[in-house]
Coordinates of C-alpha atoms in Angstrom, one line a residue:
X769 CA 13.7 -112.5 104.4
X770 CA 11.9 -114.7 101.7
X771 CA 14.4 -116.2 98.6
X772 CA 11.5 -118.3 97.6
X773 CA 8.3 -117.7 95.2
X774 CA 5.5 -116.2 96.7
X775 CA 2.6 -115.7 95.1
X776 CA 1.1 -113.3 97.3
X777 CA 4.0 -111.5 97.9
X778 CA 4.3 -111.0 93.9
X779 CA 0.5 -109.4 93.8
X780 CA 1.2 -107.0 96.6
X781 CA 4.0 -105.7 94.5
X782 CA 2.1 -105.6 91.2
X783 CA -0.2 -103.8 92.9
X784 CA 1.9 -101.6 94.6
X785 CA 3.8 -100.6 91.5
X786 CA 0.6 -99.9 89.1
X787 CA -1.1 -97.7 92.6
X788 CA 2.4 -95.8 92.3
X789 CA 2.5 -95.5 89.0
X790 CA -0.6 -93.7 88.9
X791 CA 0.2 -91.6 92.0
X792 CA 3.2 -90.0 89.9
X793 CA 0.9 -89.9 87.3
X794 CA -1.8 -87.8 89.1
X795 CA 1.4 -86.3 91.2
X796 CA 0.3 -86.9 94.4
X797 CA 3.6 -86.8 95.9
X798 CA 2.2 -88.0 99.6
X799 CA 0.7 -90.8 98.1
X800 CA 4.1 -91.5 95.6
X801 CA 6.2 -91.3 99.6
X802 CA 3.9 -93.7 101.4
X803 CA 4.3 -96.2 98.1
X804 CA 7.7 -96.3 97.6
X805 CA 8.2 -96.9 101.5
X806 CA 5.8 -100.3 101.4
X807 CA 7.7 -101.1 98.2
X808 CA 10.8 -100.7 100.3
X809 CA 9.5 -102.4 103.3
X810 CA 8.0 -105.4 100.7
X811 CA 12.0 -105.7 99.3
X812 CA 12.8 -106.6 102.8
X813 CA 10.7 -109.7 102.9
X814 CA 10.6 -110.6 99.4
X815 CA 14.0 -110.7 98.0
X816 CA 12.8 -112.7 95.4
X817 CA 11.3 -110.0 93.1
X818 CA 14.5 -107.8 93.4
X819 CA 13.4 -104.8 93.5
X820 CA 15.3 -101.4 92.9
X821 CA 14.9 -99.9 96.0
X822 CA 17.5 -97.2 95.2
X823 CA 15.3 -96.0 92.8
X824 CA 12.2 -95.8 95.0
X825 CA 14.8 -93.8 97.4
X826 CA 15.4 -91.3 94.6
X827 CA 11.0 -91.1 94.0
X828 CA 10.8 -90.1 98.1
X829 CA 13.7 -87.5 97.1
X830 CA 11.8 -86.1 94.5
X831 CA 8.3 -86.0 95.9
X832 CA 9.6 -84.5 99.3
X833 CA 11.7 -81.8 96.6
X834 CA 8.0 -81.1 94.9
X835 CA 6.6 -81.0 98.4
X836 CA 9.2 -78.5 99.5
X837 CA 10.4 -80.4 102.1
X838 CA 14.2 -80.1 101.3
X839 CA 16.0 -81.2 104.3
X840 CA 14.2 -84.9 103.6
X841 CA 14.8 -84.2 100.1
X842 CA 18.5 -84.3 101.1
X843 CA 18.0 -87.3 103.4
X844 CA 16.4 -89.5 100.4
X845 CA 18.8 -88.2 97.9
X846 CA 22.1 -89.1 100.4
X847 CA 20.6 -92.6 100.9
X848 CA 19.4 -93.2 97.1
X849 CA 23.0 -92.6 96.5
X850 CA 24.5 -94.8 99.1
X851 CA 21.9 -97.5 97.6
X852 CA 22.7 -97.2 94.2
X853 CA 26.9 -97.0 94.8
X854 CA 26.3 -100.2 97.2
X855 CA 23.9 -101.9 94.3
X856 CA 26.7 -101.6 92.0
X857 CA 29.5 -103.0 93.9
X858 CA 27.6 -105.4 94.4
X859 CA 25.7 -106.8 91.5
X860 CA 26.6 -107.2 88.2
X861 CA 26.3 -105.0 86.0
X862 CA 25.0 -105.4 81.9
X863 CA 27.7 -102.4 80.8
X864 CA 30.0 -100.5 83.3
X865 CA 28.3 -97.7 83.4
X866 CA 24.7 -99.0 84.7
X867 CA 23.3 -96.4 87.2
X868 CA 26.1 -94.0 86.6
X869 CA 24.1 -91.0 84.9
X870 CA 21.8 -91.8 88.1
X871 CA 24.4 -91.0 90.5
X872 CA 25.9 -88.0 89.0
X873 CA 22.5 -86.7 89.0
X874 CA 21.9 -87.5 92.2
X875 CA 25.2 -86.0 93.7
X876 CA 24.2 -82.8 91.7
X877 CA 20.9 -82.7 93.8
X878 CA 22.7 -83.0 97.0
X879 CA 24.9 -80.5 96.3
X880 CA 22.1 -77.9 95.1
X881 CA 20.3 -78.9 98.5
X882 CA 23.1 -78.1 100.5
X883 CA 23.7 -75.2 99.1
X884 CA 19.9 -74.0 99.5
X885 CA 19.8 -75.1 102.8
X886 CA 22.7 -73.4 104.2
X887 CA 21.5 -70.1 102.5
X888 CA 18.1 -70.6 104.8

């Protein structure tokens, strides 16, 4: 895990972020999933970038939902929820309410998906 600045990793982050934005704009959900996974992997070795991984976990969950893969969507929403809660506990927040709206929405999605999955 590198904390020191690395131009190569930062350039990779910028390229991935641009590709990710384009894939989202095009509703290319499979590509969104792949790019988010790559971004999360990059964060593991390039901590200096400070990538907000819970957002990318949430986007993976959303993409799986749009693809109709409810079990995978649920798994990633749960990972995103855990990651947001951990982030709030371990980091200095600008406001006490930071990320609570996201957490609330994810909790509702998880509940909805669990209900859907038990019906089938």
